[in-house]
Short mmCIF file of C-alpha atoms and ligand atoms in Angstrom, two decimals:
data_model
loop_
_atom_site.label_atom_id
_atom_site.label_comp_id
_atom_site.label_asym_id
_atom_site.label_seq_id
_atom_site.Cartn_x
_atom_site.Cartn_y
_atom_site.Cartn_z
CA MET C 7 6.14 15.48 4.94
CA PRO C 8 9.36 17.32 4.90
CA THR C 9 10.31 19.97 2.39
CA VAL C 10 11.71 18.25 -0.70
CA ASP C 11 13.85 19.94 -3.44
CA ILE C 12 15.19 18.36 -6.76
CA SER C 13 18.09 20.30 -8.37
CA SER C 14 20.90 19.78 -10.78
CA ALA C 15 23.72 20.72 -8.26
CA ASN C 16 26.10 17.84 -7.33
CA GLY C 17 25.70 17.85 -3.38
CA LYS C 18 29.11 19.18 -2.83
CA ASP C 19 28.09 22.14 -0.97
CA PHE C 20 25.10 20.61 0.75
CA ALA C 21 25.49 21.16 4.42
CA GLY C 22 22.98 19.19 5.88
CA ASP C 23 23.33 16.11 8.22
CA ALA C 24 23.87 13.32 5.69
CA LEU C 25 24.29 12.93 2.07
CA ILE C 26 22.97 9.55 0.70
CA VAL C 27 25.32 8.45 -2.17
CA PRO C 28 24.13 5.23 -4.08
CA VAL C 29 26.95 3.60 -5.88
CA PHE C 30 27.32 0.76 -8.38
CA SER C 31 30.00 -1.80 -7.84
CA GLY C 32 32.37 -2.27 -10.50
CA ARG C 33 34.28 0.83 -12.17
CA GLU C 34 31.47 3.08 -12.86
CA ARG C 35 32.11 5.03 -9.74
CA HIS C 36 34.14 7.41 -12.31
CA ARG C 37 30.71 9.00 -12.90
CA LEU C 38 30.33 10.26 -9.56
CA PRO C 39 31.08 13.92 -8.54
CA LEU C 40 34.71 14.29 -7.65
CA SER C 41 34.33 15.29 -4.23
CA VAL C 42 32.44 11.85 -3.88
CA SER C 43 34.35 9.81 -6.06
CA LYS C 44 37.61 10.40 -4.27
CA VAL C 45 36.04 9.17 -0.95
CA ALA C 46 34.18 6.14 -2.41
CA ARG C 47 37.31 5.39 -4.31
CA ALA C 48 39.30 4.97 -1.09
CA VAL C 49 36.85 2.86 0.66
CA MET C 50 36.19 0.98 -2.36
CA ASP C 51 40.01 0.17 -2.91
CA GLU C 52 40.85 -0.51 0.58
CA GLN C 53 37.98 -3.43 0.12
CA ASP C 54 35.72 -2.25 2.87
CA PHE C 55 32.58 -1.58 0.38
CA LYS C 56 32.01 -3.57 -2.70
CA ALA C 57 28.81 -1.71 -3.51
CA ASP C 58 26.81 -4.67 -3.24
CA TYR C 59 23.13 -4.15 -3.34
CA GLN C 60 21.78 -2.66 -0.06
CA GLU C 61 25.55 -2.54 1.44
CA LEU C 62 25.97 0.49 3.83
CA VAL C 63 28.99 2.52 4.64
CA PRO C 64 28.45 5.74 7.07
CA LEU C 65 31.28 8.03 6.48
CA HIS C 66 32.03 10.97 9.22
CA HIS C 67 33.02 14.07 7.72
CA PRO C 68 34.76 12.63 4.62
CA ASN C 69 35.37 15.97 3.16
CA GLY C 70 36.64 17.62 6.23
CA VAL C 71 34.61 20.47 7.47
CA LYS C 72 32.97 21.30 4.08
CA GLY C 73 29.73 19.61 2.81
CA ALA C 74 27.63 17.27 4.84
CA ARG C 75 28.50 15.72 8.10
CA TRP C 76 27.99 12.35 7.07
CA MET C 77 28.20 10.71 3.72
CA ILE C 78 25.95 7.39 3.32
CA LEU C 79 27.37 5.16 0.54
CA VAL C 80 24.96 2.67 -0.27
CA GLY C 81 25.52 0.02 -2.90
CA LEU C 82 23.47 -0.52 -6.08
CA GLY C 83 25.26 -3.66 -7.18
CA ASP C 84 26.10 -4.25 -10.46
CA GLU C 85 24.95 -1.54 -12.99
CA GLU C 86 23.65 -4.10 -15.74
CA GLN C 87 21.25 -5.30 -13.21
CA VAL C 88 20.31 -2.15 -11.59
CA THR C 89 16.42 -1.00 -11.80
CA LEU C 90 14.13 1.49 -10.30
CA ASN C 91 13.03 -0.29 -7.67
CA LYS C 92 16.54 -1.45 -6.57
CA ILE C 93 17.52 2.43 -6.56
CA ARG C 94 14.18 3.26 -4.63
CA LYS C 95 15.18 0.58 -1.84
CA ALA C 96 18.84 1.36 -1.96
CA VAL C 97 17.85 4.77 -0.96
CA GLY C 98 15.40 3.89 1.22
CA THR C 99 17.69 1.71 3.35
CA ALA C 100 20.19 4.61 3.73
CA ALA C 101 17.31 7.02 4.57
CA ARG C 102 16.23 4.56 7.55
CA HIS C 103 19.55 4.94 8.72
CA CYS C 104 19.36 8.47 8.87
CA LEU C 105 16.15 8.53 10.30
CA LYS C 106 17.14 6.28 13.30
CA LYS C 107 20.00 8.54 13.91
CA GLY C 108 17.65 11.42 14.16
CA TRP C 109 19.15 13.39 11.33
CA LYS C 110 16.87 15.89 9.88
CA ASP C 111 18.50 17.43 6.93
CA ILE C 112 19.14 14.80 4.30
CA GLY C 113 20.66 15.02 0.66
CA VAL C 114 20.31 12.34 -1.77
CA LEU C 115 22.54 12.00 -4.81
CA ALA C 116 20.62 10.24 -7.83
CA PRO C 117 22.81 8.01 -9.16
CA SER C 118 23.58 8.70 -12.98
CA THR C 119 23.15 5.53 -15.03
CA VAL C 120 23.35 4.58 -18.55
CA SER C 121 20.28 2.30 -18.90
CA LEU C 122 17.54 4.26 -16.96
CA ASP C 123 15.77 7.31 -17.77
CA HIS C 124 17.02 10.11 -15.72
CA ASP C 125 13.89 11.32 -14.58
CA ALA C 126 12.48 7.96 -13.45
CA VAL C 127 15.97 7.76 -11.50
CA GLN C 128 15.06 11.04 -9.75
CA ILE C 129 11.69 10.20 -9.02
CA ALA C 130 12.71 6.79 -7.53
CA ALA C 131 15.48 8.37 -5.45
CA THR C 132 13.25 10.70 -3.84
CA GLU C 133 10.69 8.23 -3.26
CA GLY C 134 12.94 5.94 -1.40
CA ALA C 135 13.94 8.89 1.04
CA LEU C 136 10.43 9.96 1.46
CA LEU C 137 8.76 6.52 2.07
CA ALA C 138 11.20 5.60 4.79
CA ASP C 139 10.48 9.03 6.57
CA TYR C 140 8.03 7.27 8.90
CA GLU C 141 7.95 6.90 12.62
CA PHE C 142 4.51 6.50 14.37
CA THR C 143 4.70 7.27 18.20
CA ALA C 144 1.17 7.93 18.92
CA PHE C 145 1.15 5.02 21.20
CA LYS C 146 4.25 5.35 22.93
CA GLY C 147 3.59 6.50 26.69
CA ALA C 148 6.32 9.42 27.00
CA LYS C 149 4.93 10.73 23.57
CA PRO C 150 8.31 11.47 22.29
CA GLU C 151 8.37 13.62 19.25
CA ALA C 152 8.66 11.24 15.96
CA LYS C 153 11.99 11.30 14.16
CA LYS C 154 10.93 12.67 10.82
CA PHE C 155 13.22 14.75 8.23
CA ARG C 156 12.89 18.30 7.98
CA ASN C 157 14.52 18.84 4.51
CA VAL C 158 15.36 16.21 1.59
CA GLU C 159 17.41 17.77 -1.37
CA VAL C 160 17.86 15.60 -4.16
CA PHE C 161 20.96 16.36 -6.40
CA THR C 162 21.16 15.32 -10.16
CA ASN C 163 24.78 16.37 -10.71
CA GLY C 164 24.11 18.33 -14.01
CA ASP C 165 20.88 16.24 -15.09
CA ASP C 166 17.60 18.25 -16.13
CA THR C 167 15.21 18.11 -13.14
CA ARG C 168 12.16 19.65 -14.74
CA LYS C 169 10.18 16.38 -15.21
CA ALA C 170 10.83 15.06 -11.86
CA ARG C 171 10.20 18.32 -10.06
CA ARG C 172 6.45 18.55 -12.01
CA HIS C 173 5.95 14.93 -11.05
CA LEU C 174 6.54 15.85 -7.12
CA PRO C 175 2.97 16.33 -6.09
CA ILE C 176 2.09 13.16 -7.08
CA ILE C 177 5.31 11.65 -5.10
CA GLN C 178 4.20 13.66 -2.12
CA ALA C 179 0.34 12.52 -2.16
CA GLY C 180 1.47 8.78 -2.86
CA VAL C 181 3.99 9.01 0.05
CA THR C 182 1.37 10.72 2.41
CA ALA C 183 -1.41 7.77 1.30
CA CYS C 184 1.27 5.25 1.94
CA HIS C 185 2.07 6.55 5.38
CA ARG C 186 -1.70 7.05 6.10
CA VAL C 187 -2.26 3.43 5.71
CA ARG C 188 0.61 2.32 7.90
CA GLU C 189 -0.92 4.53 10.57
CA LEU C 190 -4.31 3.56 10.02
CA SER C 191 -3.55 -0.08 10.13
CA SER C 192 -1.01 0.05 12.95
CA THR C 193 -3.82 1.67 15.09
CA PRO C 194 -5.17 -0.82 17.61
CA ALA C 195 -8.65 -2.24 17.23
CA GLY C 196 -9.48 -0.79 20.67
CA HIS C 197 -9.33 2.71 19.02
CA LEU C 198 -10.20 2.07 15.50
CA TYR C 199 -13.34 0.35 15.00
CA PRO C 200 -16.04 1.06 12.43
CA GLU C 201 -17.55 4.03 13.93
CA THR C 202 -14.39 5.95 14.64
CA PHE C 203 -12.91 4.48 11.00
CA ALA C 204 -16.08 6.54 9.48
CA VAL C 205 -15.49 9.17 11.68
CA GLU C 206 -11.81 9.84 10.33
CA ALA C 207 -13.20 9.41 6.58
CA GLN C 208 -15.68 12.11 7.52
CA LYS C 209 -12.86 14.33 8.53
CA LEU C 210 -10.59 13.67 5.59
CA ALA C 211 -13.37 14.16 3.25
CA LYS C 212 -14.27 17.41 4.44
CA GLN C 213 -10.50 18.29 4.57
CA HIS C 214 -10.27 17.46 0.78
CA LYS C 215 -13.77 18.32 -0.33
CA LEU C 216 -14.85 14.82 -1.00
CA HIS C 217 -18.71 13.92 -0.56
CA CYS C 218 -19.13 11.16 1.90
CA GLU C 219 -22.01 9.07 3.28
CA VAL C 220 -21.69 6.81 6.52
CA LEU C 221 -24.36 3.97 6.39
CA ASP C 222 -25.22 3.08 9.90
CA GLU C 223 -26.81 -0.03 11.06
CA LYS C 224 -30.35 1.34 10.41
CA ALA C 225 -29.37 2.68 6.83
CA LEU C 226 -27.49 -0.80 6.01
CA ALA C 227 -30.61 -2.84 6.88
CA GLU C 228 -32.61 -0.39 4.40
CA GLY C 229 -29.89 -0.95 2.05
CA GLY C 230 -30.03 -4.41 2.09
CA PHE C 231 -26.33 -4.99 3.39
CA ARG C 232 -27.49 -8.10 5.25
CA SER C 233 -23.99 -10.08 5.01
CA VAL C 234 -22.06 -7.04 6.46
CA LEU C 235 -24.59 -6.80 9.03
CA ALA C 236 -24.27 -10.77 9.79
CA VAL C 237 -20.44 -10.44 10.13
CA GLY C 238 -20.79 -7.55 12.59
CA GLN C 239 -23.72 -8.71 14.52
CA GLY C 240 -21.30 -10.22 17.17
CA SER C 241 -19.65 -7.21 18.12
CA SER C 242 -20.70 -4.47 20.50
CA LYS C 243 -19.05 -2.03 17.76
CA GLY C 244 -21.69 -1.67 15.09
CA PRO C 245 -20.87 -1.81 11.50
CA ARG C 246 -20.56 0.82 9.03
CA VAL C 247 -20.07 1.57 5.45
CA VAL C 248 -18.70 4.50 4.03
CA LYS C 249 -19.31 5.82 0.50
CA LEU C 250 -16.75 8.66 -0.59
CA GLU C 251 -16.58 10.29 -3.61
CA TYR C 252 -14.40 12.38 -5.83
CA LYS C 253 -16.27 13.76 -8.55
CA PRO C 254 -13.87 16.20 -11.02
CA LYS C 255 -15.35 18.38 -13.80
CA ASP C 256 -15.37 16.59 -17.17
CA ALA C 257 -14.26 13.01 -15.89
CA LYS C 258 -14.31 10.37 -18.74
CA ARG C 259 -14.03 7.58 -16.41
CA HIS C 260 -15.68 6.53 -13.58
CA ILE C 261 -13.59 3.80 -10.97
CA VAL C 262 -15.24 2.37 -7.95
CA LEU C 263 -12.54 1.37 -5.37
CA VAL C 264 -14.10 -1.19 -2.86
CA GLY C 265 -11.82 -1.65 0.59
CA LYS C 266 -12.45 -4.75 3.12
CA GLY C 267 -12.40 -2.96 6.30
CA VAL C 268 -12.70 -5.68 9.16
CA CYS C 269 -11.39 -3.55 12.01
CA PHE C 270 -10.38 -6.84 14.14
CA ASP C 271 -10.93 -10.19 12.63
CA SER C 272 -11.19 -12.72 15.57
CA GLY C 273 -12.50 -15.31 13.17
CA GLY C 274 -15.87 -15.25 15.03
CA LEU C 275 -17.23 -18.37 16.49
CA SER C 276 -14.88 -20.26 13.94
CA LEU C 277 -12.05 -18.56 16.49
CA LYS C 278 -8.55 -17.94 15.35
CA ASP C 279 -5.93 -19.04 17.36
CA ALA C 280 -4.08 -16.57 19.45
CA SER C 281 -0.86 -16.18 17.28
CA SER C 282 -3.23 -15.62 14.18
CA MET C 283 -4.62 -13.07 15.77
CA GLU C 284 -1.89 -10.87 16.78
CA THR C 285 -2.00 -8.79 13.34
CA MET C 286 -5.56 -8.94 13.15
CA LYS C 287 -5.91 -4.91 13.67
CA ASP C 288 -4.76 -4.61 9.98
CA ASP C 289 -7.78 -6.68 8.44
CA MET C 290 -9.06 -3.17 7.68
CA THR C 291 -6.09 -2.17 5.32
CA GLY C 292 -8.38 -2.67 1.80
CA ALA C 293 -10.47 0.02 3.68
CA ALA C 294 -7.63 2.34 4.66
CA ILE C 295 -6.24 2.00 0.94
CA VAL C 296 -9.51 3.11 -0.38
CA LEU C 297 -9.61 6.19 1.97
CA ALA C 298 -5.85 6.94 1.55
CA THR C 299 -6.15 6.91 -1.96
CA LEU C 300 -9.23 9.06 -2.90
CA VAL C 301 -7.37 11.74 -0.57
CA ALA C 302 -4.33 11.38 -2.53
CA ALA C 303 -6.52 11.71 -5.79
CA ALA C 304 -8.16 14.72 -4.76
CA GLN C 305 -4.69 16.09 -3.94
CA VAL C 306 -3.32 15.72 -7.53
CA GLU C 307 -6.52 15.88 -9.13
CA ALA C 308 -6.64 12.93 -10.75
CA PRO C 309 -8.85 13.09 -14.20
CA VAL C 310 -11.40 10.32 -13.21
CA ARG C 311 -14.35 10.06 -11.18
CA ILE C 312 -13.73 7.75 -8.05
CA THR C 313 -16.18 6.32 -5.84
CA GLY C 314 -14.78 4.43 -2.59
CA LEU C 315 -17.08 1.81 -0.73
CA MET C 316 -15.20 0.77 2.68
CA GLY C 317 -17.10 -2.01 4.40
CA LEU C 318 -16.32 -1.64 8.16
CA VAL C 319 -17.32 -4.39 10.72
CA GLU C 320 -15.56 -5.97 13.36
CA ASN C 321 -15.81 -9.94 13.32
CA MET C 322 -15.88 -11.08 17.11
CA PRO C 323 -17.43 -14.34 18.61
CA ASP C 324 -20.50 -13.60 21.15
CA GLY C 325 -24.07 -14.99 21.88
CA ASN C 326 -25.20 -12.98 19.08
CA SER C 327 -22.46 -13.83 16.26
CA TYR C 328 -23.56 -15.24 13.11
CA ARG C 329 -23.07 -18.86 13.14
CA PRO C 330 -21.31 -21.69 11.03
CA GLY C 331 -24.47 -23.41 9.13
CA ASP C 332 -26.22 -19.95 9.07
CA VAL C 333 -27.55 -18.66 5.55
CA LEU C 334 -27.35 -15.33 4.68
CA HIS C 335 -29.34 -13.60 2.19
CA SER C 336 -26.83 -11.18 0.47
CA ARG C 337 -27.69 -7.75 -0.97
CA SER C 338 -27.62 -9.43 -4.33
CA GLY C 339 -30.16 -11.81 -3.65
CA LYS C 340 -27.83 -14.97 -3.86
CA THR C 341 -28.15 -17.16 -0.72
CA VAL C 342 -24.69 -18.22 1.27
CA GLU C 343 -24.17 -20.95 3.55
CA VAL C 344 -21.72 -19.64 6.14
CA LEU C 345 -19.31 -22.91 6.88
CA ASN C 346 -16.81 -20.65 8.54
CA THR C 347 -17.31 -17.50 10.27
CA ASP C 348 -13.59 -16.52 9.56
CA ALA C 349 -14.32 -16.47 5.63
CA GLU C 350 -15.76 -13.21 6.66
CA GLY C 351 -14.21 -10.69 4.32
CA ARG C 352 -15.85 -12.29 1.32
CA LEU C 353 -19.04 -11.55 3.10
CA VAL C 354 -18.58 -8.25 3.59
CA LEU C 355 -17.37 -7.49 0.09
CA SER C 356 -20.16 -9.48 -1.65
CA ASP C 357 -22.70 -7.08 -0.62
CA LEU C 358 -20.24 -3.97 -1.48
CA LEU C 359 -19.18 -5.45 -4.86
CA HIS C 360 -22.90 -6.29 -5.64
CA TRP C 361 -23.76 -2.33 -4.92
CA ALA C 362 -20.59 -1.46 -6.78
CA SER C 363 -22.08 -3.42 -9.83
CA GLU C 364 -24.95 -1.24 -9.88
CA MET C 365 -23.11 1.99 -10.40
CA GLY C 366 -22.15 1.19 -13.95
CA ALA C 367 -18.76 2.32 -13.51
CA ASP C 368 -16.01 1.34 -16.06
CA HIS C 369 -14.09 -0.63 -13.78
CA VAL C 370 -14.41 -2.06 -9.97
CA VAL C 371 -11.20 -2.84 -7.95
CA ASP C 372 -11.57 -4.29 -4.56
CA LEU C 373 -8.84 -4.65 -2.20
CA ALA C 374 -8.78 -6.79 0.75
CA THR C 375 -6.57 -8.77 3.28
CA LEU C 376 -8.73 -11.87 1.97
CA THR C 377 -6.97 -15.13 2.54
CA GLY C 378 -3.74 -16.48 4.62
CA ALA C 379 -3.12 -18.35 1.72
CA ALA C 380 -1.90 -15.34 -0.66
CA LEU C 381 1.05 -15.37 1.88
CA ILE C 382 1.66 -19.04 1.61
CA ALA C 383 1.24 -18.39 -2.34
CA LEU C 384 3.43 -15.48 -2.42
CA GLY C 385 5.13 -14.60 0.60
CA ASP C 386 4.83 -11.09 2.43
CA GLY C 387 6.34 -8.85 -0.25
CA VAL C 388 3.92 -9.94 -3.29
CA ASN C 389 -0.07 -9.13 -3.64
CA ALA C 390 -1.92 -11.41 -5.67
CA VAL C 391 -4.51 -10.14 -8.34
CA MET C 392 -7.32 -11.69 -10.26
CA GLY C 393 -10.34 -10.59 -12.30
CA THR C 394 -12.50 -10.56 -15.18
CA ASP C 395 -10.90 -7.83 -17.25
CA GLN C 396 -7.49 -9.11 -18.43
CA LYS C 397 -6.28 -5.47 -19.81
CA LEU C 398 -7.38 -3.84 -16.16
CA VAL C 399 -5.35 -7.02 -14.33
CA GLU C 400 -2.50 -6.22 -16.73
CA ARG C 401 -2.58 -2.35 -16.10
CA LEU C 402 -2.76 -3.06 -12.31
CA ILE C 403 0.49 -5.38 -12.50
CA GLN C 404 2.15 -2.62 -14.53
CA ALA C 405 1.45 0.06 -12.12
CA GLY C 406 2.89 -2.26 -9.43
CA GLY C 407 5.76 -2.55 -11.33
CA THR C 408 6.56 1.23 -11.98
CA THR C 409 5.77 1.87 -7.98
CA GLY C 410 7.66 -1.19 -6.66
CA GLU C 411 4.59 -2.43 -5.20
CA HIS C 412 4.61 -6.20 -6.45
CA ILE C 413 1.55 -7.77 -7.81
CA TRP C 414 1.16 -11.12 -9.11
CA GLN C 415 -1.71 -12.49 -11.18
CA LEU C 416 -3.40 -15.96 -10.23
CA PRO C 417 -5.75 -17.59 -12.66
CA LEU C 418 -9.75 -17.91 -11.70
CA VAL C 419 -9.61 -21.66 -12.38
CA GLU C 420 -13.33 -22.33 -13.90
CA GLU C 421 -12.78 -25.68 -12.47
CA TYR C 422 -12.93 -24.96 -9.06
CA ARG C 423 -16.14 -22.99 -9.25
CA ASP C 424 -17.94 -25.89 -8.36
CA LEU C 425 -16.02 -26.43 -4.93
CA LEU C 426 -18.23 -23.29 -3.82
CA LYS C 427 -21.64 -25.23 -4.18
CA SER C 428 -23.81 -25.55 -1.28
CA PRO C 429 -26.46 -28.22 -1.09
CA LEU C 430 -28.60 -25.86 0.96
CA ALA C 431 -27.98 -22.30 -0.62
CA ASP C 432 -26.38 -20.92 -3.69
CA LEU C 433 -23.09 -20.72 -2.52
CA LYS C 434 -21.11 -21.61 0.62
CA ASN C 435 -18.28 -19.22 1.93
CA ILE C 436 -15.63 -21.81 2.07
CA THR C 437 -14.54 -24.93 0.15
CA GLY C 438 -13.57 -27.00 2.81
CA ILE C 439 -10.19 -27.72 1.17
CA ARG C 440 -7.15 -25.84 1.80
CA TRP C 441 -5.84 -25.83 -1.55
CA GLY C 442 -6.23 -22.53 -3.76
CA GLY C 443 -7.90 -20.91 -1.36
CA THR C 444 -6.78 -17.43 -2.61
CA ILE C 445 -8.27 -18.33 -6.23
CA THR C 446 -11.67 -19.82 -4.61
CA ALA C 447 -12.03 -16.68 -2.65
CA GLY C 448 -11.60 -14.81 -5.70
CA LEU C 449 -14.19 -17.16 -7.35
CA PHE C 450 -16.56 -16.34 -4.67
CA LEU C 451 -16.40 -12.47 -5.22
CA ARG C 452 -16.68 -12.71 -8.88
CA GLU C 453 -20.17 -14.05 -8.02
CA PHE C 454 -21.30 -10.66 -7.18
CA VAL C 455 -19.69 -8.38 -9.78
CA GLY C 456 -22.64 -8.85 -12.57
CA ASN C 457 -20.76 -7.79 -15.73
CA ALA C 458 -18.34 -5.33 -14.55
CA SER C 459 -14.61 -4.92 -15.46
CA TRP C 460 -13.55 -6.18 -12.14
CA ALA C 461 -10.21 -6.89 -10.22
CA HIS C 462 -9.57 -8.21 -6.97
CA VAL C 463 -6.41 -7.49 -4.80
CA ASP C 464 -5.40 -9.88 -2.16
CA LEU C 465 -3.05 -7.63 -0.16
CA ALA C 466 -0.38 -10.36 0.83
CA GLY C 467 1.92 -7.71 1.11
CA CYS C 468 0.45 -5.38 3.63
CA TRP C 469 2.29 -6.71 6.71
CA SER C 470 6.07 -6.56 6.59
CA SER C 471 7.50 -9.16 9.49
CA LYS C 472 10.72 -7.09 9.70
CA GLU C 473 12.27 -4.02 8.83
CA ARG C 474 13.43 -3.75 5.20
CA ASP C 475 14.63 -1.21 2.52
CA TYR C 476 12.18 1.84 2.93
CA ARG C 477 9.46 -0.11 4.91
CA PRO C 478 9.33 -0.39 8.67
CA PHE C 479 8.05 -3.22 10.66
CA GLY C 480 4.36 -3.90 10.37
CA PRO C 481 2.13 -2.26 7.80
CA SER C 482 4.02 -1.64 4.46
CA GLY C 483 1.60 0.97 3.31
CA GLU C 484 1.23 -0.83 -0.22
CA GLY C 485 -1.71 0.09 -2.11
CA PRO C 486 -2.26 3.84 -3.08
CA ARG C 487 0.97 4.17 -4.88
CA PHE C 488 0.18 1.71 -7.57
CA LEU C 489 -3.63 2.86 -7.73
CA LEU C 490 -2.50 6.48 -7.95
CA ASP C 491 -0.02 5.39 -11.13
CA TRP C 492 -2.83 3.87 -12.79
CA LEU C 493 -5.81 6.61 -11.75
CA VAL C 494 -3.58 9.71 -12.83
CA ASP C 495 -3.10 7.93 -16.18
N1 BES U 524 -8.32 -11.90 7.48
C1 BES U 524 -8.11 -13.36 6.64
C2 BES U 524 -6.85 -13.62 5.93
C3 BES U 524 -5.57 -13.26 6.58
C4 BES U 524 -4.96 -14.33 7.15
C5 BES U 524 -4.95 -12.38 6.09
C6 BES U 524 -3.60 -14.11 7.69
C7 BES U 524 -3.63 -11.91 6.33
C8 BES U 524 -3.12 -13.02 7.22
C9 BES U 524 -9.48 -13.77 6.56
O1 BES U 524 -10.47 -13.16 6.89
C10 BES U 524 -9.42 -15.07 7.22
O2 BES U 524 -9.44 -15.48 8.21
N2 BES U 524 -9.58 -16.11 5.82
C11 BES U 524 -9.29 -17.31 6.21
C12 BES U 524 -10.44 -18.24 5.01
C13 BES U 524 -10.60 -19.60 5.46
C14 BES U 524 -11.47 -19.74 6.64
C15 BES U 524 -11.22 -20.09 4.10
C16 BES U 524 -7.97 -17.91 6.15
O3 BES U 524 -7.03 -17.56 5.01
O4 BES U 524 -7.62 -18.87 6.36
ZN1 ZN U 525 -11.32 -14.02 8.93
ZN1 ZN U 526 -10.31 -11.28 7.55
#
């Protein structure tokens, strides 16, 4: 993490590598500091830059030898249409440009807007730059040093910066957590499997004074986690369940976060095709989010007690694999007929949600890369949410809006519950029809949460098929920031 400062200076004297200047289209550029507006006006008058949203124009030494070496003009579009998310993303796009150039000392001029709160604008601009500051080189042969920023200075041209500065630890913890999720989800399954994931959790728990308990196969058998064990039994890498606890004094609320941690999802005997398997090392993103969020909550001393449960398994085809047709006696006592071993996430979660429901927590939220259907429904930029507690669902959607991590609710349609009936067992793990797959997966999970106030997030937005704004190609790292927004509240 670079050093970060937010000051009310105007950036004129900033002698770093690049000053990022977000600009509105139209005539609002007169509100820019003079040293910047002269330059911006010149390129705009010559029609080379219209300041359309995300439009980028890098200018070399625009003010002679004084100030930053580069000024990056980035468009925000029409001021009437501006949102915090657009500011975050426009700054992120410019910051990714700087990062790739290897520039280290970066300034950002927070735009002055009529409609948005100054503090929130400053926070969004800071987040945009920091979220973009990510490169993962651990798996490059030559081990090049990752391109990272050294200093990020945010300038507000006279606006009060106290509130944004006070918010800085939350920004930093959220960004660190986002990057942690990206790294964990990028790490190949040959390196990150249940055992090594659990070791990573133990290491972080120790660093951040979290209580950590790892259930190995023996403990899982004793604890009745038969569905977890069934999913994992085809792999030479045994399953683990990790329980992490953050317990501040005087906490008035207890939240349980549950994460799907399928370290690799081959589909098992219901084997996926080759291309569908390419990204399945990221099927543990839910568990990574839980781990990263607990660390972040501890860093910012969130005022709630949080328990994190991570269900870590590898879903593989093998002579010892669980089979289509097998009936599992889940931890809850409900029996499940497995008709497709690729619908494994809901089986892992069923045991963990049942455990969570026994804890008498105020809220239970699970996070899972559960269905391809969520991607079909919402694309890879929006996560799906469902739940038994509408207030909780709405709070998460609101947190997604605040942090720019989109979440959209799908209904738990009662009529679809019948599709999960099995002639043999209490439930089957698939409906046998493709339609509404995200909803029917949600209905399956609901069978195991008892009376808890529960929400389920299907993480369609966890993998970006291309680089965009502050997000690199690959894992987006979404999750901890919207959770943190809710947890610190
Ligand atoms: N991990 C996948 C879901 C997934 C697929 C996430 C693609 C992201 C991208 C999950 O375990 C799975 O395979 N689900 C099946 C369920 C089906 C068999 C009912 C799916 O979505 O096809
Ligand atoms: Zn699967
Ligand atoms: Zn899966």
